[in-house]
Amino acid sequence: MGQDAAWGAAPAERADAARNRLHLLATARQMLAEQGADRLTMDALAERAGLGKGTVFRRFGTRAGIFRALLDDDEQVFQQQVLSGPPPLGPGAPPVDRLIAYGWARAVFLIERRDMARAALDGSQPVPTGPRTPMSHVHIRMLLGQLDLGGADLGMLVVQLAGALDGPVLLYLSSDELASTPEGVAARIGQAWQDLVERCF
Amino acid sequence: MGQDAAWGAAPAERADAARNRLHLLATARQMLAEQGADRLTMDALAERAGLGKGTVFRRFGTRAGIFRALLDDDEQVFQQQVLSGPPPLGPGAPPVDRLIAYGWARAVFLIERRDMARAALDGSQPVPTGPRTPMSHVHIRMLLGQLDLGGADLGMLVVQLAGALDGPVLLYLSSDELASTPEGVAARIGQAWQDLVERCF
DNA sequence: GCTACAATCGGGGTAAAGTCCGTTTACGGA
DNA sequence: TCCGTAAACGGACTTTACCCCGATTGTAGC
């Protein structure tokens, strides 16, 4: 077997493509920090990275795709802490405690990256919507799997709980609310999540 | 007091403006049904409605704004059924039963309008984000208010539960999943919601 | 009915997203 | 090391959302 994970896996990214992808992500992150999400245009990104616009679009498909890639990147680091950090977030604590800790951590994570996360939304679906299950879902499902839920629809429950965690930041809370007291909002989300979970499980 | 609801209310919409707004909404709804959300462009809408492009933008501010207006419109009808229909959805049943019934109804409502609802999303915030609280939140809050929740953060709990209901359709489920078995998905969301609520309250 | 004002209308203009295709380049095999 | 191929590159091109401002029109007050 080669490095490909499974049959039908991606046919191995070419070296220059990988280099450019990394370079574009780094440039995008820099521009995001300097100027904010709404000022980040594809043309500007391409120019600042010293690459063609076509390259940017082939890599990320969509403007939202760039922010999604950035977010995925951060989520991977986050997931490391979740999987290998100390309890109760990491392994070793009872599932319910881990679920609660996960909610607190995710709230902080998302609020810190609220601009990125919102810019990653994309009402259209044609190509950009990846069939990849978010890591967040995988983790919640894993924890719920260790609980006794009767005959509940685990798959849908996972998605609903993820919605309870992400919905406030992604959909409902205004940017003003999020910006004026980020830590306060994160704490409220975490606490409300804890109340909800303790009440349910 | 005049027709204005409160101090600082909108200075009364001019008659022609109102007529055009209604006409644009009707035209948009028609185009949405005929060609789908992604083929609905502002130019086409303006032309088909026999109005100028500028008019369309002044009315709705944004492309997403049109879909938001359409959705608001439908939600108002829906809310009527919720407020004055027969129990358990309407008044007369215990709060928990009404909450469960509301989840089922909302799932059906949202799935039937999934394209509209997704197109109404808009990652940007500057102008389009209205400070108006969605009717959905108002209603959930009303029902939760009748329950004993200890010292829980009612406001955030409402938003989280709304996220649990809307998140699947708006954020996570792929368009393919939604399109292939809409009724099935609605039923799963409704059932999972019921399980969650029964477990919590 | 008439007038002054303010809001609406209209459509041309700008900028940014996304597409296309001819050119260039990495990389596996001989 | 060289070659053939498939993938990546680049930037001109098209489409579309959104802005602007002079022309037009509804409405309150007389």
CSV table of C-alpha atoms (C1' of nucleotides) in Angstrom, one decimal:
chain,number,residue,atom,x,y,z
A,1,MET,CA,0.0,0.0,0.0
A,2,GLY,CA,1.1,3.5,-0.7
A,3,GLN,CA,0.4,6.7,1.3
A,4,ASP,CA,-3.1,6.8,0.1
A,5,ALA,CA,-5.5,6.1,2.9
A,6,ALA,CA,-8.1,4.1,1.0
A,7,TRP,CA,-9.3,3.1,-2.4
A,8,GLY,CA,-10.3,6.1,-4.4
A,9,ALA,CA,-8.3,8.5,-2.2
A,10,ALA,CA,-6.9,11.7,-3.6
A,11,PRO,CA,-4.2,11.0,-6.2
A,12,ALA,CA,-1.5,12.6,-4.1
A,13,GLU,CA,-1.0,16.4,-4.1
A,14,ARG,CA,1.8,17.6,-6.2
A,15,ALA,CA,4.7,19.2,-4.3
A,16,ASP,CA,4.3,22.7,-5.9
A,17,ALA,CA,0.6,22.6,-5.2
A,18,ALA,CA,1.1,21.8,-1.6
A,19,ARG,CA,3.7,24.5,-1.2
A,20,ASN,CA,1.3,27.0,-2.8
A,21,ARG,CA,-1.6,25.9,-0.6
A,22,LEU,CA,0.4,26.4,2.5
A,23,HIS,CA,1.7,29.7,1.3
A,24,LEU,CA,-1.8,30.9,0.4
A,25,LEU,CA,-3.1,29.9,3.8
A,26,ALA,CA,-0.3,31.7,5.6
A,27,THR,CA,-0.9,34.8,3.5
A,28,ALA,CA,-4.6,34.7,4.0
A,29,ARG,CA,-4.2,34.4,7.8
A,30,GLN,CA,-1.9,37.4,7.8
A,31,MET,CA,-4.3,39.5,5.8
A,32,LEU,CA,-7.2,38.3,7.9
A,33,ALA,CA,-5.4,39.5,11.0
A,34,GLU,CA,-4.3,42.8,9.5
A,35,GLN,CA,-7.4,43.9,7.7
A,36,GLY,CA,-10.3,41.7,8.7
A,37,ALA,CA,-12.3,39.1,6.8
A,38,ASP,CA,-14.4,41.4,4.7
A,39,ARG,CA,-11.4,43.2,3.2
A,40,LEU,CA,-9.8,39.9,2.1
A,41,THR,CA,-10.4,39.7,-1.7
A,42,MET,CA,-9.2,36.9,-3.9
A,43,ASP,CA,-7.4,39.3,-6.2
A,44,ALA,CA,-5.5,40.8,-3.3
A,45,LEU,CA,-4.7,37.5,-1.9
A,46,ALA,CA,-3.4,36.2,-5.2
A,47,GLU,CA,-1.3,39.3,-5.7
A,48,ARG,CA,0.2,39.4,-2.3
A,49,ALA,CA,1.0,35.7,-2.5
A,50,GLY,CA,2.6,36.3,-5.8
A,51,LEU,CA,0.4,33.8,-7.5
A,52,GLY,CA,-2.3,33.8,-10.2
A,53,LYS,CA,-5.9,34.1,-9.3
A,54,GLY,CA,-6.7,30.9,-11.1
A,55,THR,CA,-4.4,29.1,-8.6
A,56,VAL,CA,-6.3,30.5,-5.7
A,57,PHE,CA,-9.6,29.3,-7.0
A,58,ARG,CA,-8.4,25.8,-8.0
A,59,ARG,CA,-7.0,25.4,-4.5
A,60,PHE,CA,-10.0,26.6,-2.5
A,61,GLY,CA,-12.9,26.6,-4.9
A,62,THR,CA,-14.6,29.5,-3.3
A,63,ARG,CA,-14.0,32.5,-1.2
A,64,ALA,CA,-15.7,30.8,1.7
A,65,GLY,CA,-13.4,27.8,1.0
A,66,ILE,CA,-10.4,29.8,2.1
A,67,PHE,CA,-11.9,30.5,5.4
A,68,ARG,CA,-13.1,26.9,5.7
A,69,ALA,CA,-9.5,25.8,5.1
A,70,LEU,CA,-8.2,28.2,7.7
A,71,LEU,CA,-10.8,27.0,10.2
A,72,ASP,CA,-10.0,23.3,9.5
A,73,ASP,CA,-6.4,24.1,10.1
A,74,ASP,CA,-7.1,25.5,13.5
A,75,GLU,CA,-9.6,22.8,14.4
A,76,GLN,CA,-6.9,20.2,13.8
A,77,VAL,CA,-4.7,21.8,16.5
A,78,PHE,CA,-7.7,22.1,18.8
A,79,GLN,CA,-8.7,18.5,18.2
A,80,GLN,CA,-5.2,17.5,19.3
A,81,GLN,CA,-5.7,19.1,22.7
A,82,VAL,CA,-9.0,17.4,23.0
A,83,LEU,CA,-7.7,14.0,22.1
A,84,SER,CA,-4.5,14.1,24.1
A,85,GLY,CA,-4.8,16.9,26.7
A,86,PRO,CA,-5.6,16.4,30.3
A,87,PRO,CA,-9.1,15.5,31.6
A,88,PRO,CA,-11.8,16.5,31.7
A,89,LEU,CA,-11.4,17.7,28.2
A,90,GLY,CA,-9.0,14.9,27.2
A,91,PRO,CA,-9.4,11.2,27.9
A,92,GLY,CA,-9.8,9.9,31.4
A,93,ALA,CA,-12.9,11.6,32.6
A,94,PRO,CA,-16.5,10.3,32.4
A,95,PRO,CA,-18.2,11.0,29.0
A,96,VAL,CA,-20.6,13.5,30.4
A,97,ASP,CA,-17.8,15.5,32.0
A,98,ARG,CA,-15.9,15.4,28.8
A,99,LEU,CA,-18.9,16.6,26.9
A,100,ILE,CA,-19.4,19.5,29.2
A,101,ALA,CA,-15.7,20.4,29.0
A,102,TYR,CA,-15.9,20.1,25.2
A,103,GLY,CA,-18.7,22.6,25.0
A,104,TRP,CA,-16.8,25.2,27.1
A,105,ALA,CA,-13.7,24.7,25.0
A,106,ARG,CA,-15.6,24.9,21.7
A,107,ALA,CA,-17.4,28.0,22.7
A,108,VAL,CA,-14.1,29.8,23.4
A,109,PHE,CA,-12.6,28.4,20.2
A,110,LEU,CA,-15.4,29.5,18.0
A,111,ILE,CA,-15.8,33.0,19.5
A,112,GLU,CA,-12.1,33.6,19.1
A,113,ARG,CA,-12.5,32.8,15.4
A,114,ARG,CA,-15.9,34.2,14.9
A,115,ASP,CA,-15.0,36.2,11.8
A,116,MET,CA,-13.3,33.3,10.2
A,117,ALA,CA,-16.1,31.0,11.0
A,118,ARG,CA,-18.8,33.3,9.7
A,119,ALA,CA,-16.9,34.0,6.5
A,120,ALA,CA,-16.6,30.2,6.0
A,121,LEU,CA,-20.4,30.0,5.7
A,122,ASP,CA,-21.7,29.7,2.2
A,123,GLY,CA,-25.3,29.5,1.3
A,124,SER,CA,-24.6,27.9,-2.0
A,125,GLN,CA,-23.9,24.2,-2.3
A,126,PRO,CA,-23.0,23.0,-5.8
A,127,VAL,CA,-19.3,22.2,-5.4
A,128,PRO,CA,-18.0,23.7,-2.2
A,129,THR,CA,-20.0,21.7,0.3
A,130,GLY,CA,-17.7,18.9,1.3
A,131,PRO,CA,-19.1,15.6,2.4
A,132,ARG,CA,-16.5,15.6,5.1
A,133,THR,CA,-18.0,15.3,8.6
A,134,PRO,CA,-16.7,18.1,10.8
A,135,MET,CA,-14.4,16.9,13.5
A,136,SER,CA,-16.7,18.4,16.1
A,137,HIS,CA,-19.4,16.0,15.1
A,138,VAL,CA,-17.1,13.0,15.2
A,139,HIS,CA,-16.0,13.9,18.7
A,140,ILE,CA,-19.5,14.5,20.1
A,141,ARG,CA,-20.7,11.3,18.5
A,142,MET,CA,-17.8,9.4,20.1
A,143,LEU,CA,-18.7,10.7,23.6
A,144,LEU,CA,-22.4,10.2,23.2
A,145,GLY,CA,-21.7,6.6,22.0
A,146,GLN,CA,-20.4,5.9,25.5
A,147,LEU,CA,-23.6,7.0,27.1
A,148,ASP,CA,-26.8,5.0,27.2
A,149,LEU,CA,-29.3,6.8,25.1
A,150,GLY,CA,-32.0,4.2,24.7
A,151,GLY,CA,-33.1,3.9,21.1
A,152,ALA,CA,-32.4,7.5,20.2
A,153,ASP,CA,-31.2,8.5,16.7
A,154,LEU,CA,-27.6,9.1,17.5
A,155,GLY,CA,-26.7,10.6,14.2
A,156,MET,CA,-29.3,13.3,14.4
A,157,LEU,CA,-28.8,14.0,18.1
A,158,VAL,CA,-25.2,14.7,17.3
A,159,VAL,CA,-26.1,17.2,14.7
A,160,GLN,CA,-28.6,18.9,16.9
A,161,LEU,CA,-26.2,19.2,19.8
A,162,ALA,CA,-23.5,20.6,17.4
A,163,GLY,CA,-26.2,23.1,16.3
A,164,ALA,CA,-26.8,24.1,19.9
A,165,LEU,CA,-23.1,24.8,20.3
A,166,ASP,CA,-22.4,26.4,16.9
A,167,GLY,CA,-25.7,28.1,16.2
A,168,PRO,CA,-25.4,31.0,18.6
A,169,VAL,CA,-22.1,32.1,17.1
A,170,LEU,CA,-22.6,31.2,13.5
A,171,LEU,CA,-26.3,32.1,13.1
A,172,TYR,CA,-27.9,34.2,15.8
A,173,LEU,CA,-25.8,36.4,17.9
A,174,SER,CA,-25.1,39.7,16.3
A,175,SER,CA,-21.6,40.7,15.5
A,176,ASP,CA,-21.9,43.6,18.0
A,177,GLU,CA,-22.8,41.3,20.8
A,178,LEU,CA,-20.0,39.0,20.0
A,179,ALA,CA,-17.4,41.8,19.6
A,180,SER,CA,-18.3,43.8,22.7
A,181,THR,CA,-17.9,41.0,25.3
A,182,PRO,CA,-16.4,38.0,23.7
A,183,GLU,CA,-15.4,36.3,26.9
A,184,GLY,CA,-18.7,37.0,28.5
A,185,VAL,CA,-20.6,35.4,25.6
A,186,ALA,CA,-18.3,32.4,25.6
A,187,ALA,CA,-18.9,31.9,29.3
A,188,ARG,CA,-22.6,32.2,28.8
A,189,ILE,CA,-22.6,29.6,26.0
A,190,GLY,CA,-20.4,27.3,28.0
A,191,GLN,CA,-22.6,27.6,31.1
A,192,ALA,CA,-25.8,27.2,29.2
A,193,TRP,CA,-24.3,24.1,27.5
A,194,GLN,CA,-23.3,22.7,30.8
A,195,ASP,CA,-26.8,23.2,32.3
A,196,LEU,CA,-28.4,21.6,29.2
A,197,VAL,CA,-26.1,18.6,29.3
A,198,GLU,CA,-26.4,18.1,33.0
A,199,ARG,CA,-30.1,18.2,32.7
A,200,CYS,CA,-30.2,15.7,29.9
A,201,PHE,CA,-27.6,13.1,30.8
B,1,MET,CA,-51.3,57.1,18.8
B,2,GLY,CA,-50.9,56.6,15.1
B,3,GLN,CA,-50.1,53.4,13.3
B,4,ASP,CA,-46.5,53.6,14.3
B,5,ALA,CA,-45.7,50.9,16.8
B,6,ALA,CA,-43.3,52.8,19.0
B,7,TRP,CA,-41.2,55.9,19.2
B,8,GLY,CA,-38.6,56.0,16.5
B,9,ALA,CA,-40.6,53.6,14.3
B,10,ALA,CA,-40.2,53.6,10.6
B,11,PRO,CA,-41.7,56.8,9.1
B,12,ALA,CA,-44.4,55.0,7.2
B,13,GLU,CA,-43.7,53.3,3.9
B,14,ARG,CA,-44.9,55.1,0.9
B,15,ALA,CA,-47.7,53.6,-1.1
B,16,ASP,CA,-45.7,52.9,-4.3
B,17,ALA,CA,-42.8,51.5,-2.3
B,18,ALA,CA,-45.1,49.1,-0.6
B,19,ARG,CA,-46.7,48.1,-3.9
B,20,ASN,CA,-43.3,47.5,-5.4
B,21,ARG,CA,-42.1,45.5,-2.4
B,22,LEU,CA,-45.1,43.2,-2.7
B,23,HIS,CA,-44.7,42.8,-6.4
B,24,LEU,CA,-41.0,42.1,-6.1
B,25,LEU,CA,-41.6,39.5,-3.4
B,26,ALA,CA,-44.3,37.8,-5.6
B,27,THR,CA,-42.0,37.8,-8.6
B,28,ALA,CA,-39.1,36.5,-6.6
B,29,ARG,CA,-41.2,33.7,-5.2
B,30,GLN,CA,-42.3,32.8,-8.7
B,31,MET,CA,-38.7,32.8,-10.0
B,32,LEU,CA,-37.6,30.8,-7.0
B,33,ALA,CA,-40.2,28.1,-7.8
B,34,GLU,CA,-39.4,28.0,-11.4
B,35,GLN,CA,-35.6,28.2,-11.5
B,36,GLY,CA,-34.3,27.6,-8.1
B,37,ALA,CA,-32.5,30.0,-5.7
B,38,ASP,CA,-29.1,30.1,-7.4
B,39,ARG,CA,-30.5,31.2,-10.7
B,40,LEU,CA,-32.3,34.1,-9.2
B,41,THR,CA,-30.2,37.2,-10.0
B,42,MET,CA,-31.0,40.8,-9.0
B,43,ASP,CA,-30.9,42.0,-12.6
B,44,ALA,CA,-33.3,39.3,-13.7
B,45,LEU,CA,-35.6,40.0,-10.8
B,46,ALA,CA,-35.7,43.7,-11.6
B,47,GLU,CA,-36.3,43.2,-15.2
B,48,ARG,CA,-39.0,40.6,-14.8
B,49,ALA,CA,-40.7,42.8,-12.2
B,50,GLY,CA,-40.4,45.7,-14.6
B,51,LEU,CA,-38.5,47.8,-12.1
B,52,GLY,CA,-35.0,49.3,-11.8
B,53,LYS,CA,-32.2,47.4,-10.2
B,54,GLY,CA,-31.7,50.3,-7.7
B,55,THR,CA,-35.2,49.8,-6.5
B,56,VAL,CA,-34.6,46.1,-5.7
B,57,PHE,CA,-31.5,46.9,-3.7
B,58,ARG,CA,-33.1,49.8,-1.8
B,59,ARG,CA,-36.0,47.5,-0.8
B,60,PHE,CA,-34.0,44.5,0.3
B,61,GLY,CA,-30.4,45.7,0.8
B,62,THR,CA,-28.8,42.5,-0.3
B,63,ARG,CA,-29.4,39.4,-2.3
B,64,ALA,CA,-29.8,37.4,0.9
B,65,GLY,CA,-32.2,40.1,2.1
B,66,ILE,CA,-34.7,39.0,-0.6
B,67,PHE,CA,-34.7,35.5,0.7
B,68,ARG,CA,-34.9,36.7,4.2
B,69,ALA,CA,-38.0,38.7,3.4
B,70,LEU,CA,-39.6,35.7,1.7
B,71,LEU,CA,-38.9,33.6,4.7
B,72,ASP,CA,-40.2,36.2,7.1
B,73,ASP,CA,-43.3,36.3,5.1
B,74,ASP,CA,-43.8,32.6,5.3
B,75,GLU,CA,-42.9,32.5,9.0
B,76,GLN,CA,-45.6,35.0,9.7
B,77,VAL,CA,-48.2,32.6,8.3
B,78,PHE,CA,-46.6,29.7,10.2
B,79,GLN,CA,-46.6,31.7,13.4
B,80,GLN,CA,-50.3,32.3,13.1
B,81,GLN,CA,-50.9,28.6,13.1
B,82,VAL,CA,-48.7,28.2,16.1
B,83,LEU,CA,-50.4,31.0,18.0
B,84,SER,CA,-54.0,30.2,17.1
B,85,GLY,CA,-54.1,26.7,15.8
B,86,PRO,CA,-55.3,23.6,17.8
B,87,PRO,CA,-53.2,22.0,20.5
B,88,PRO,CA,-50.6,20.7,21.1
B,89,LEU,CA,-49.0,23.1,18.6
B,90,GLY,CA,-51.4,25.9,19.5
B,91,PRO,CA,-52.4,27.1,23.0
B,92,GLY,CA,-54.1,24.8,25.4
B,93,ALA,CA,-51.5,22.1,25.8
B,94,PRO,CA,-48.8,21.9,28.5
B,95,PRO,CA,-45.6,23.8,27.6
B,96,VAL,CA,-43.5,20.8,27.1
B,97,ASP,CA,-46.0,19.3,24.7
B,98,ARG,CA,-46.2,22.5,22.8
B,99,LEU,CA,-42.4,22.7,22.6
B,100,ILE,CA,-42.2,19.2,21.1
B,101,ALA,CA,-45.0,20.0,18.6
B,102,TYR,CA,-43.2,23.1,17.7
B,103,GLY,CA,-40.1,21.2,16.9
B,104,TRP,CA,-41.9,18.9,14.6
B,105,ALA,CA,-43.6,21.7,12.8
B,106,ARG,CA,-40.5,23.8,12.5
B,107,ALA,CA,-38.6,20.9,11.0
B,108,VAL,CA,-41.2,20.4,8.3
B,109,PHE,CA,-41.4,24.2,7.7
B,110,LEU,CA,-37.6,24.6,7.3
B,111,ILE,CA,-37.1,21.6,5.2
B,112,GLU,CA,-39.8,22.6,2.8
B,113,ARG,CA,-38.0,26.0,2.5
B,114,ARG,CA,-34.5,24.7,2.7
B,115,ASP,CA,-33.3,26.5,-0.4
B,116,MET,CA,-34.9,29.8,0.6
B,117,ALA,CA,-33.5,29.5,4.1
B,118,ARG,CA,-30.0,28.7,3.0
B,119,ALA,CA,-30.0,31.5,0.5
B,120,ALA,CA,-31.1,33.9,3.3
B,121,LEU,CA,-27.8,33.2,5.1
B,122,ASP,CA,-25.2,35.9,4.8
B,123,GLY,CA,-21.8,35.7,6.3
B,124,SER,CA,-21.4,39.5,6.3
B,125,GLN,CA,-22.9,41.6,8.9
B,126,PRO,CA,-22.5,45.4,8.3
B,127,VAL,CA,-26.0,46.4,7.3
B,128,PRO,CA,-28.1,43.3,6.6
B,129,THR,CA,-28.1,41.8,10.0
B,130,GLY,CA,-31.3,43.0,11.6
B,131,PRO,CA,-31.5,43.4,15.3
B,132,ARG,CA,-35.0,41.8,15.1
B,133,THR,CA,-35.3,38.7,17.1
B,134,PRO,CA,-36.6,35.8,15.0
B,135,MET,CA,-40.1,34.8,15.8
B,136,SER,CA,-38.9,31.3,16.4
B,137,HIS,CA,-36.8,32.5,19.4
B,138,VAL,CA,-39.7,34.5,20.8
B,139,HIS,CA,-41.9,31.5,20.8
B,140,ILE,CA,-39.4,29.1,22.3
B,141,ARG,CA,-38.6,31.7,25.0
B,142,MET,CA,-42.3,32.0,25.8
B,143,LEU,CA,-42.7,28.3,26.2
B,144,LEU,CA,-39.5,27.9,28.2
B,145,GLY,CA,-40.7,30.8,30.4
B,146,GLN,CA,-43.5,28.6,31.6
B,147,LEU,CA,-41.2,25.9,32.7
B,148,ASP,CA,-39.2,25.8,35.9
B,149,LEU,CA,-35.6,26.0,34.8
B,150,GLY,CA,-33.9,26.8,38.0
B,151,GLY,CA,-31.4,29.6,37.6
B,152,ALA,CA,-30.6,28.8,34.0
B,153,ASP,CA,-29.7,31.5,31.4
B,154,LEU,CA,-33.0,31.6,29.6
B,155,GLY,CA,-31.8,33.8,26.8
B,156,MET,CA,-28.8,31.6,25.9
B,157,LEU,CA,-30.8,28.4,26.3
B,158,VAL,CA,-33.3,29.7,23.8
B,159,VAL,CA,-30.6,30.4,21.3
B,160,GLN,CA,-29.1,27.0,21.8
B,161,LEU,CA,-32.3,25.2,21.3
B,162,ALA,CA,-33.1,27.2,18.2
B,163,GLY,CA,-29.6,26.2,17.0
B,164,ALA,CA,-30.5,22.6,17.7
B,165,LEU,CA,-33.6,22.9,15.5
B,166,ASP,CA,-32.2,25.0,12.7
B,167,GLY,CA,-28.6,23.9,12.7
B,168,PRO,CA,-29.1,20.6,10.9
B,169,VAL,CA,-30.9,22.2,8.0
B,170,LEU,CA,-29.1,25.5,7.8
B,171,LEU,CA,-25.5,24.3,8.5
B,172,TYR,CA,-24.8,20.7,8.5
B,173,LEU,CA,-27.0,18.4,6.4
B,174,SER,CA,-25.8,18.3,2.8
B,175,SER,CA,-28.2,19.5,0.1
B,176,ASP,CA,-28.2,16.0,-1.3
B,177,GLU,CA,-29.4,14.5,2.0
B,178,LEU,CA,-32.0,17.1,2.3
B,179,ALA,CA,-33.2,16.7,-1.3
B,180,SER,CA,-33.4,12.9,-1.5
B,181,THR,CA,-35.6,12.2,1.4
B,182,PRO,CA,-37.0,15.5,2.8
B,183,GLU,CA,-39.9,14.0,4.7
B,184,GLY,CA,-37.6,11.4,6.2
B,185,VAL,CA,-35.1,14.0,7.4
B,186,ALA,CA,-37.9,16.1,8.8
B,187,ALA,CA,-39.2,13.1,10.7
B,188,ARG,CA,-35.8,12.3,12.1
B,189,ILE,CA,-35.2,15.9,13.2
B,190,GLY,CA,-38.6,16.0,14.8
B,191,GLN,CA,-38.2,12.7,16.6
B,192,ALA,CA,-34.7,13.6,17.8
B,193,TRP,CA,-36.0,16.9,19.0
B,194,GLN,CA,-38.8,15.1,20.9
B,195,ASP,CA,-36.3,12.7,22.5
B,196,LEU,CA,-34.1,15.6,23.5
B,197,VAL,CA,-36.9,17.7,25.0
B,198,GLU,CA,-38.5,14.7,26.8
B,199,ARG,CA,-35.1,13.9,28.3
B,200,CYS,CA,-34.5,17.5,29.5
B,201,PHE,CA,-37.9,18.7,30.8
C,1,DG,C1',-56.1,71.8,-6.3
C,2,DC,C1',-51.3,73.5,-5.6
C,3,DT,C1',-46.7,73.5,-3.7
C,4,DA,C1',-42.5,72.0,-1.3
C,5,DC,C1',-40.3,68.4,0.4
C,6,DA,C1',-38.6,64.0,1.0
C,7,DA,C1',-38.5,59.6,-0.5
C,8,DT,C1',-38.4,56.5,-4.4
C,9,DC,C1',-37.1,55.3,-9.0
C,10,DG,C1',-33.8,54.0,-12.7
C,11,DG,C1',-30.0,52.4,-14.8
C,12,DG,C1',-25.2,53.2,-15.8
C,13,DG,C1',-20.7,52.3,-13.1
C,14,DT,C1',-17.5,49.7,-10.1
C,15,DA,C1',-15.3,45.9,-8.0
C,16,DA,C1',-15.0,41.4,-6.8
C,17,DA,C1',-16.2,36.4,-7.5
C,18,DG,C1',-15.8,32.7,-10.4
C,19,DT,C1',-14.6,30.5,-15.3
C,20,DC,C1',-11.7,29.2,-19.3
C,21,DC,C1',-8.1,27.6,-21.8
C,22,DG,C1',-3.4,28.0,-23.6
C,23,DT,C1',1.1,27.5,-21.3
C,24,DT,C1',4.2,25.6,-18.0
C,25,DT,C1',5.9,22.2,-14.7
C,26,DA,C1',6.3,18.2,-11.6
C,27,DC,C1',7.0,13.4,-11.5
C,28,DG,C1',6.8,8.3,-12.7
C,29,DG,C1',8.7,5.2,-16.0
C,30,DA,C1',12.2,3.7,-19.5
D,1,DT,C1',18.9,11.3,-17.8
D,2,DC,C1',15.2,12.0,-20.8
D,3,DC,C1',10.1,11.7,-22.2
D,4,DG,C1',5.1,11.7,-21.9
D,5,DT,C1',1.4,12.8,-19.5
D,6,DA,C1',-1.5,14.7,-16.3
D,7,DA,C1',-1.8,18.3,-13.2
D,8,DA,C1',-1.0,23.1,-11.9
D,9,DC,C1',-0.4,27.8,-13.3
D,10,DG,C1',-1.8,32.5,-14.8
D,11,DG,C1',-4.4,36.1,-16.2
D,12,DA,C1',-7.8,37.7,-19.4
D,13,DC,C1',-12.8,37.3,-19.6
D,14,DT,C1',-17.7,37.0,-18.0
D,15,DT,C1',-21.1,37.5,-14.7
D,16,DT,C1',-23.2,39.5,-10.8
D,17,DA,C1',-23.7,41.9,-6.5
D,18,DC,C1',-23.8,46.4,-4.9
D,19,DC,C1',-23.2,51.8,-5.2
D,20,DC,C1',-24.4,56.5,-6.8
D,21,DC,C1',-26.9,60.4,-8.1
D,22,DG,C1',-29.8,63.0,-11.2
D,23,DA,C1',-34.8,62.5,-12.5
D,24,DT,C1',-39.3,61.5,-11.0
D,25,DT,C1',-43.2,60.9,-8.0
D,26,DG,C1',-46.1,60.4,-3.8
D,27,DT,C1',-47.7,63.1,0.3
D,28,DA,C1',-48.6,66.5,3.9
D,29,DG,C1',-50.0,71.0,4.6
D,30,DC,C1',-52.3,75.0,2.9
